[in-house]
XYZ file of C-alpha atoms in Angstrom:
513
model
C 25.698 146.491 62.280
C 26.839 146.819 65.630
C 25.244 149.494 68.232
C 26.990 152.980 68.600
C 29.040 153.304 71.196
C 27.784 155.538 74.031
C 29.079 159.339 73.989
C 30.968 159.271 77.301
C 32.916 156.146 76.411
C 34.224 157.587 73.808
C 35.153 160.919 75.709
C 36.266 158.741 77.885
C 38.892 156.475 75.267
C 40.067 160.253 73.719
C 41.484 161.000 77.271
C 43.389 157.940 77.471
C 45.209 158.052 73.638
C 45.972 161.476 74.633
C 47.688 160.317 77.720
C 49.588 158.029 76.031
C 50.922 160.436 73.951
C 51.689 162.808 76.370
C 53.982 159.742 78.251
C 55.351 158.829 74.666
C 57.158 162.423 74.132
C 58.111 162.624 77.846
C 59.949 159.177 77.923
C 60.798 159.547 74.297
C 64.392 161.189 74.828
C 65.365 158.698 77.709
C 64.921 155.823 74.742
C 66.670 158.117 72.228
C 69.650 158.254 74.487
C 69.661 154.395 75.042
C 69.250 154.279 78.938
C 66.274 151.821 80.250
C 63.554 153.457 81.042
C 62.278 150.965 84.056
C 61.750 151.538 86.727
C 60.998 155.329 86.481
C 62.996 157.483 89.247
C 61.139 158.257 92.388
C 60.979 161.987 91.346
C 59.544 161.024 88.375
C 56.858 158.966 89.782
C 54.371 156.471 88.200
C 52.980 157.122 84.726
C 49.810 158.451 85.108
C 46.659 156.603 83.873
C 43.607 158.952 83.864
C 42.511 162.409 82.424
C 45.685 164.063 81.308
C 46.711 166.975 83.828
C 48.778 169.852 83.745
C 51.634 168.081 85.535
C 51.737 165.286 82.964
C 52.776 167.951 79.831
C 55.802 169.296 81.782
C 58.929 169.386 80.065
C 61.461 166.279 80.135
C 63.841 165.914 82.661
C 67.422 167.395 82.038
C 70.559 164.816 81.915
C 71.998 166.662 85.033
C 68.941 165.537 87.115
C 68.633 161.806 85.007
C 68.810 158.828 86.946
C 71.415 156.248 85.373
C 70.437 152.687 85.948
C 72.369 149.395 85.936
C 71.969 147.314 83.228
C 70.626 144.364 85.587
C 68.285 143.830 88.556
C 70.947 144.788 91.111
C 69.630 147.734 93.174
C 71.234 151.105 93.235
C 72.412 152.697 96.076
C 72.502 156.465 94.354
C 69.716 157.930 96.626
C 70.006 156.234 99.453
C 70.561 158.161 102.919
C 73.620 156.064 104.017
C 74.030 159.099 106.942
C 71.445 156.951 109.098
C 74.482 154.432 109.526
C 76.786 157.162 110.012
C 78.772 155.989 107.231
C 79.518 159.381 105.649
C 82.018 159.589 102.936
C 85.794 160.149 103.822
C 86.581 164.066 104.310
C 88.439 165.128 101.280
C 91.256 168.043 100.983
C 88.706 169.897 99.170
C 85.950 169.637 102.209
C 84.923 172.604 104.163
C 87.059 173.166 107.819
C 83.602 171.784 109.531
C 84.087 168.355 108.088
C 87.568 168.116 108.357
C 87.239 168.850 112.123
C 85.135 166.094 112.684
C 86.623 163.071 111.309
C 84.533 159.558 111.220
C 85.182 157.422 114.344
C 87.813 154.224 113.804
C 84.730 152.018 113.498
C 82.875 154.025 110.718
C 86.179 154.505 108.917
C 86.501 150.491 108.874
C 82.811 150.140 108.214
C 82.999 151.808 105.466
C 86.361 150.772 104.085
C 85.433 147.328 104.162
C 81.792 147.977 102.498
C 83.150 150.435 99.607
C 86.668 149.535 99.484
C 89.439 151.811 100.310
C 90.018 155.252 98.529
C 93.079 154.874 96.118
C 93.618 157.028 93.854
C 92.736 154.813 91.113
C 89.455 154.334 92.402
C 88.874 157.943 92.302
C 90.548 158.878 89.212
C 87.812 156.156 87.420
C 84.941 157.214 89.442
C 85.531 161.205 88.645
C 84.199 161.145 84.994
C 80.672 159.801 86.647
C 80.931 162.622 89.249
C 81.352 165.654 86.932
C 78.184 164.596 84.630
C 76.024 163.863 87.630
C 74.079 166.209 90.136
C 75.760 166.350 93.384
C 75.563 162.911 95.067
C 73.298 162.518 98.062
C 73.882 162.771 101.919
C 76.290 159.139 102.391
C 76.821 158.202 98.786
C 80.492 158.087 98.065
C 81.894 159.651 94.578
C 80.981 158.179 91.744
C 77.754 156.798 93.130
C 78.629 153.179 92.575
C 77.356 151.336 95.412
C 77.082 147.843 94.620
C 76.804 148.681 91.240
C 77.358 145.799 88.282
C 79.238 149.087 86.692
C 81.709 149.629 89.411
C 84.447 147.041 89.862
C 85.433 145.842 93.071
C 89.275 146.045 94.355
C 90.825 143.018 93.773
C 92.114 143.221 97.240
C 88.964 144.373 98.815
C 87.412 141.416 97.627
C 90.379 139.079 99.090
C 89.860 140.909 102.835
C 86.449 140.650 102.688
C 85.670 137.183 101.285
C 88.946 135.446 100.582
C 90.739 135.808 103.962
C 93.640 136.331 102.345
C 97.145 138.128 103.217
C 96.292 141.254 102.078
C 94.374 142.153 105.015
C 96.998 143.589 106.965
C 97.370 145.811 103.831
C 93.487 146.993 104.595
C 92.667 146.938 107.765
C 95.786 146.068 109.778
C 95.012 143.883 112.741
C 90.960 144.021 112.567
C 90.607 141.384 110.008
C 93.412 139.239 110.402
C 92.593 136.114 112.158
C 94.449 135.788 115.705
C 96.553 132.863 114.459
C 96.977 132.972 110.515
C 100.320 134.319 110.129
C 103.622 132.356 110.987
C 103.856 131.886 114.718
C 106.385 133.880 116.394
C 108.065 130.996 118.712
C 111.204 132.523 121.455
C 114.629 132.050 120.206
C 115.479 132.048 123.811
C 114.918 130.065 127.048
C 112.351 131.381 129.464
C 113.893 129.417 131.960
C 117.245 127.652 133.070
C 118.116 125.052 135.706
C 121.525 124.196 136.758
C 121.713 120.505 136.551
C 125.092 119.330 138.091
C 126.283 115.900 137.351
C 123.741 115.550 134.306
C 125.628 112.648 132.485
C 127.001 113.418 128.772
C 125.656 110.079 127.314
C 123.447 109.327 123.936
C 122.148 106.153 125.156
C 119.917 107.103 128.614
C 116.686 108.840 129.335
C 117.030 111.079 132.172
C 114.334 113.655 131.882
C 110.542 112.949 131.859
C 107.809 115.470 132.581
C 104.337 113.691 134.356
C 100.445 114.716 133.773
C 100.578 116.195 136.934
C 103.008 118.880 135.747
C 106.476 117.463 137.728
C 109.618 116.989 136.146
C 112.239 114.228 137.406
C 115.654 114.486 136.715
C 118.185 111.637 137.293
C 121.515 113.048 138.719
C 124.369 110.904 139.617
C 122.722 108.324 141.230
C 119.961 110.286 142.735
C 116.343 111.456 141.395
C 115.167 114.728 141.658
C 111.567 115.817 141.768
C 110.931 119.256 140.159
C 107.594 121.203 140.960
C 106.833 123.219 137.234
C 103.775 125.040 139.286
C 105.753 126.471 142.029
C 109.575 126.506 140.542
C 110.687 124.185 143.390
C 112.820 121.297 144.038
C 109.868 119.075 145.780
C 112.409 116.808 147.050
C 115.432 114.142 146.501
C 113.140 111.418 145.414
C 116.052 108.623 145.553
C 119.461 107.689 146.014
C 120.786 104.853 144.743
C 124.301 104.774 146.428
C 127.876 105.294 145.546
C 127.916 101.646 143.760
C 125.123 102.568 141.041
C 123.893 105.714 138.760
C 120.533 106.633 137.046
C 120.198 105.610 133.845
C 116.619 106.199 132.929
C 113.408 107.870 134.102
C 109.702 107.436 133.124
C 106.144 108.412 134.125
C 103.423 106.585 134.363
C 100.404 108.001 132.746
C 98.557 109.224 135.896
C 102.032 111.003 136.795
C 102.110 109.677 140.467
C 104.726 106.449 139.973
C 107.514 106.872 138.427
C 109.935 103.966 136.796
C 113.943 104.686 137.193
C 116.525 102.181 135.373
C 120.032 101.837 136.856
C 123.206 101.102 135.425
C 123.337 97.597 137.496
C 120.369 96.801 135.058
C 117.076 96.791 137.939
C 114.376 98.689 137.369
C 112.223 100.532 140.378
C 108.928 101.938 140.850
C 108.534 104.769 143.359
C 105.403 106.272 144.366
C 106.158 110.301 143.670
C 103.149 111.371 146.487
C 104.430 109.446 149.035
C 108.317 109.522 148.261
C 108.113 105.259 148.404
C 109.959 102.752 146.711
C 106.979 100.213 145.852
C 108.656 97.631 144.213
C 112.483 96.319 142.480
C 112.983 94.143 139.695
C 116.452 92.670 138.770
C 115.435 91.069 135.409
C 118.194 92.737 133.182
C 122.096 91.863 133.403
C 123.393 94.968 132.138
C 122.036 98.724 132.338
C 118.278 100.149 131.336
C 118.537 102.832 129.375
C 114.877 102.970 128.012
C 111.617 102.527 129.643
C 108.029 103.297 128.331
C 104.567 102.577 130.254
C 101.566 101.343 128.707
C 99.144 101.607 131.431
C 100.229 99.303 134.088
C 102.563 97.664 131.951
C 106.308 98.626 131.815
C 108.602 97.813 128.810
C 112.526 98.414 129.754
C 115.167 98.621 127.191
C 118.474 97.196 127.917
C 121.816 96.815 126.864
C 121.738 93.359 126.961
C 119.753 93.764 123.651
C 116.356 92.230 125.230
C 112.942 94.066 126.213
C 111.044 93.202 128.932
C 107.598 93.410 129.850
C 106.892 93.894 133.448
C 103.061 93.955 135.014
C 102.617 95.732 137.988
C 99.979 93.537 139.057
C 101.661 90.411 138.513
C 104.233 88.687 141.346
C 106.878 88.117 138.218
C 109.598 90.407 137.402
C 108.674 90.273 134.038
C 105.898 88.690 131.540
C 107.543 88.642 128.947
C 111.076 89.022 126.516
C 111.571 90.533 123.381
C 114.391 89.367 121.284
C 115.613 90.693 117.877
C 117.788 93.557 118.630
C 122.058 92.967 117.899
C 122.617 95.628 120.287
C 122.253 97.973 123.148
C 118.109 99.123 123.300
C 118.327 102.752 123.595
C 114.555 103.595 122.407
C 111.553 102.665 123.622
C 108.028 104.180 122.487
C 104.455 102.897 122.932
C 102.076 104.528 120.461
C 98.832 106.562 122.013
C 96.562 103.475 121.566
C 98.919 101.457 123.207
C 98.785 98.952 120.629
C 101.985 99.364 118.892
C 105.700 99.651 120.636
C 108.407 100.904 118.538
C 112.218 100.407 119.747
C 115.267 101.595 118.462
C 118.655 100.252 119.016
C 122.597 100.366 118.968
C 122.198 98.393 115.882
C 121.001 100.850 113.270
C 117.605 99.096 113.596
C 113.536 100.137 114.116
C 111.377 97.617 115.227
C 107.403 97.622 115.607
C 106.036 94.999 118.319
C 102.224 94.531 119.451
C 100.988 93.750 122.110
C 101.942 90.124 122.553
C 104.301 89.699 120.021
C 107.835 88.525 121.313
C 109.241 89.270 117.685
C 109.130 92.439 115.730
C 106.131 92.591 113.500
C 107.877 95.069 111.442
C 111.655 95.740 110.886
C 113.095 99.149 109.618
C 116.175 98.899 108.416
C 117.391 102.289 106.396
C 119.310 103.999 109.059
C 122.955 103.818 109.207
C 123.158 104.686 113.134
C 121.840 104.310 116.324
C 118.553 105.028 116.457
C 117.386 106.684 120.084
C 114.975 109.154 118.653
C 110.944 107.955 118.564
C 107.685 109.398 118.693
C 104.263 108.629 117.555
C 102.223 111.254 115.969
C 99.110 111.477 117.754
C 97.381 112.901 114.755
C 97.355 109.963 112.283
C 97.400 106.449 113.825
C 100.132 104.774 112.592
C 102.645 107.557 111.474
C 105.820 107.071 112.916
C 108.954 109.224 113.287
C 112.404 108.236 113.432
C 115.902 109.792 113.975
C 119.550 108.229 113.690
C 122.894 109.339 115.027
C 126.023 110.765 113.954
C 126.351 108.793 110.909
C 122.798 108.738 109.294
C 121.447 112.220 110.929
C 118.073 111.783 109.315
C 114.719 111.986 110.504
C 112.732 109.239 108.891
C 108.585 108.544 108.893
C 106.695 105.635 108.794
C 103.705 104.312 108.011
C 103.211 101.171 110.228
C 99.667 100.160 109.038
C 100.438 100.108 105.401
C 104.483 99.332 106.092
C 105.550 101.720 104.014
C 108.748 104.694 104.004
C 106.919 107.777 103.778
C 110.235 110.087 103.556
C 113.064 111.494 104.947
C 114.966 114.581 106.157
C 118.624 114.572 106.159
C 118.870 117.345 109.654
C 122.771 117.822 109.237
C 123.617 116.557 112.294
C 122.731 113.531 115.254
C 119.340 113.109 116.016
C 118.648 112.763 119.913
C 115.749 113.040 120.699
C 111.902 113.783 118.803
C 108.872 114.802 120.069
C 105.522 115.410 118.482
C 102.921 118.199 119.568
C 99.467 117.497 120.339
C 97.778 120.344 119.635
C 99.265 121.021 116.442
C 101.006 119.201 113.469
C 104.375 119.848 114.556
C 107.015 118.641 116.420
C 110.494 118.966 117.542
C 113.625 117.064 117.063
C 116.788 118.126 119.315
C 120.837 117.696 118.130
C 124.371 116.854 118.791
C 127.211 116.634 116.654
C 127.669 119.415 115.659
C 125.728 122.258 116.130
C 123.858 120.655 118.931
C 120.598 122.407 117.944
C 116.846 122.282 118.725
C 114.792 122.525 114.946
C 110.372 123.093 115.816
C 109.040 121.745 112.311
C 105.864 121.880 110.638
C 104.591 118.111 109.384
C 104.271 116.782 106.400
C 106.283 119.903 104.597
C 108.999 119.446 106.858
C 109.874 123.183 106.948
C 111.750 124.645 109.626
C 109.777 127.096 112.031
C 112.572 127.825 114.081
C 116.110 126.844 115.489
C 116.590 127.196 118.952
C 120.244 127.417 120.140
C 122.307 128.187 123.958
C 123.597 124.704 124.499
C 126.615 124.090 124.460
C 126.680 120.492 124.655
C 124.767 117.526 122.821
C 120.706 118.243 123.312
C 120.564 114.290 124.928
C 116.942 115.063 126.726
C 113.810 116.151 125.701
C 110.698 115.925 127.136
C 107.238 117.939 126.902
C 105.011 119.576 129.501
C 101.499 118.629 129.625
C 99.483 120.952 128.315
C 101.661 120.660 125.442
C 102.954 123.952 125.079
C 106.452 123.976 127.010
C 109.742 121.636 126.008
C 112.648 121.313 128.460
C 116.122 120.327 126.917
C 119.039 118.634 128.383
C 122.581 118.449 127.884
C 125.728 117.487 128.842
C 126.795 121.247 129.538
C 125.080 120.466 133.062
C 121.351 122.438 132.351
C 118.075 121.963 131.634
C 116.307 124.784 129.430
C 112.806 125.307 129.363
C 111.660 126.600 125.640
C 107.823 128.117 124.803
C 107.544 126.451 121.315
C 104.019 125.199 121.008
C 100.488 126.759 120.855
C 97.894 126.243 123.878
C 95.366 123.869 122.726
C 92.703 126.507 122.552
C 93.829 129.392 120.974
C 95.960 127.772 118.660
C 98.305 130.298 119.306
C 101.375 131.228 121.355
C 101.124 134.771 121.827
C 100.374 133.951 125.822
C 103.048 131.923 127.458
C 102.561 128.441 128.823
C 100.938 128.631 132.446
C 103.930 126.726 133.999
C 106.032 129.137 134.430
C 107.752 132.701 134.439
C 107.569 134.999 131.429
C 110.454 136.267 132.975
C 113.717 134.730 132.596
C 114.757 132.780 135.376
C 117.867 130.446 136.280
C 118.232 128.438 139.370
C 119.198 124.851 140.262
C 117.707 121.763 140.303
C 119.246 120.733 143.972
């Protein structure tokens, strides 16, 4: 048989049964009561594996002292010293006078709110059962000791403000969370500005307002152009006068904002240099009056209401390169699209046409509205979304899809469409009214839902144009002023708690002349 084993081995194999069955009887309670038994507390310590010792026989721990674990690998925070963040828990009414005369700072209150979730009372009525069967929790542990615990539930709404960005922030942590821009922008119901504009004509058909990219506004009066400055608040100067035998009938910017186009009622159409206050050139191509004009680069279109539109090149000798034909009466809107690809005009005749750029018929004929349609604009979001609006009689604003020639929808406004504009910082824009409540509507695109309604004039809305940096509008009407409205965000901040840079916060009114 095999050789007996030496003496001190088996000294040595006695020690370590009766180890084992030392550990057996002290962890034998913990498995009685059904609680995991790894990993042992730290006060507790390792099992031992040597010669049994006095230490190893003590007596069990007792539940007070007994370290509850979660069911899964999630770490508990129970014994952690959370004071080294200086996130100790809330004073409670029950707290000694030292801790209520010290209360957290705002940022340790917030801290903690937002890594615990807030103290309602539900939270502590479910948390008190775990606090009157367990020792008294350590320095920064809040009641209840469940710190990311799988046991302990996480407010619904604690959840939302911390992950979710959701609208119960403000309910949390009122303006610290909140993103600066996620609730409904608060746009003025009132003008920050008003200009006297005497002799401002009460017609549908003409264009007398346009705002350049050099942040001047020109105003046809009468038969004279004014220049205003929106940096200073100044009338720069009388840019024209046309004589007692003619009025304005139209105004337009080029896109570098230093010529400007003006149409006249005896149908020519002029081009002034703005810097140097000179009339650089005059073309009599039209018979009757240009209402409309719009610039693609150095070409200028010119609406008429002898039902044609022209196309004149400033750097050819012609009056005009070209004629458009297809419109049964007066052209009182013009609109090239921001790639300058596409030019949209409306007319007297309840029609929308869609030209390119060397087409001399419409490529695309709109038909559904039942008036005039003066109201344009191009989104400059989506290429090829168009927007529409009709008079008296049809009073909704229609969009189009001109790549796929398609009627995306309409809006029936209650009243005549004048004039539409689209922002280009966000998807909004604005449409302005006349009969009957003469009304200017901000709208959010493609929902169509009203962000605000701006009222004061008394008169049609006829004129609309939009500042630069895309912030500002200014409105005109027949009541003889123009009205300067804060509607849009700033590009950057998405947001229009700060007022557009060209001009007052305070309100202001003045005259144009």
């Amino acid at each position: 048989g095999p050789p007996p084993a030496p003496a001190a081995a088996v000294a040595g194999g006695r020690q370590f049964e009766a180890a084992d069955a030392v550990e057996h009887a002290r962890l034998a309670p913990r498995l009685r009561s059904g609680a995991p038994s790894w990993p042992p507390s730290s006060a507790e310590g390792a099992p031992a594996r040597g010669p049994a010792s006095s230490s190893a026989s003590s007596a069990p721990a007792t539940p007070a002292s007994r370290t509850v674990y979660s069911d899964r690998f999630i770490p508990s925070r129970t014994g952690s010293n959370l004071a080294l963040f200086d996130l100790a828990p809330a004073p409670s009414s029950s707290s000694g006078s030292a801790a209520a005369a010290a209360p957290p700072s705002p940022y340790c209150a917030l801290l903690r709110a937002a890594l615990f979730g807030p103290d309602t009372p539900d939270r502590l009525a479910s948390s008190a059962g775990a606090s009157s069967s367990s020792a008294a929790s350590p320095v920064g542990s809040p009641a209840g000791g469940n710190i990311f615990r799988f046991k302990a539930e996480v407010p619904r709404n604690a959840k939302r403000a911390l992950f979710a960005g959701g609208d119960d922030q403000d309910l949390l942590f009122p303006g610290i969370f909140t993103p600066k821009g996620s609730g409904p922008r608060k746009i003025p119901r009132s003008p920050y500005k008003v200009l006297d504009a005497p002799a401002l004509q009460d017609d549908f058909y003409l264009n007398l307002v346009d705002w350049s990219s050099h942040n001047v506004l020109s105003v046809g009066l009468g038969n004279c152009v004014y220049l205003w400055n929106a940096c200073s608040s100044k009338v720069c100067v009388r840019l024209c006068d046309l004589g007692a035998d003619d009025t304005v009938c139209s105004v337009s910017w080029a896109q570098r904002g230093t010529h400007l186009a003006v149409g006249t009622n005896q149908g020519t159409v002029q081009i002034w240099d703005a810097t140097r206050c000179k009339r650089m050139r005059t073309m009599e191509s039209h018979r009757m009056r240009v209402g409309a004009l719009a610039w693609n680069s150095s070409l200028l279109s010119s609406g008429s209401r002898d039902k044609n539109i022209l196309h004149h090149d400033l750097r050819a000798p012609e009056d005009y390169v070209s004629k458009l034909t297809g419109h049964k009466s007066e052209v009182c809107g013009l609109k090239w699209s921001y790639d300058n690809r596409q030019l949209a005009s409306g007319g007297n005749d309840n029609k929308l046409f869609v030209w390119n750029q060397h087409s001399v018929q419409p490529v695309l004929k709109y038909t559904e509205h039942t008036a005039a349609v003066k109201a344009i604009a191009w989104s400059p979001h989506l290429h090829g979304l168009l927007a529409s609006g009709g008079g008296t009689a049809d009073r909704c604003i229609r969009f189009w899809n001109t790549t796929t020639n398609t009627h995306l929808s309409s809006m029936d406004t209650g009243s005549q469409v004048c004039n539409l504009v689209w922002s280009k910082n966000v998807n909004e824009l604005v449409s302005t009214h006349g009969y009957s409540q003469n009304q200017i509507i901000v709208w959010r695109y493609p929902t169509m839902s009203k962000l605000a309604t701006l009222t004061g004039h008394t008169f049609r809305v006829l004129y609309l144009a939009i500042s630069p940096d895309g912030q500002t509008i200014v409105t005109g009407a027949g009541d003889e002023t123009l009205r300067f409205w804060n509607v849009f965000p700033s590009p950057k901040s998405q947001s229009s708690d700060s007022l557009s840079s060209i001009g007052a916060t305070s309100f202001v009114r003045s005259y144009i002349r």
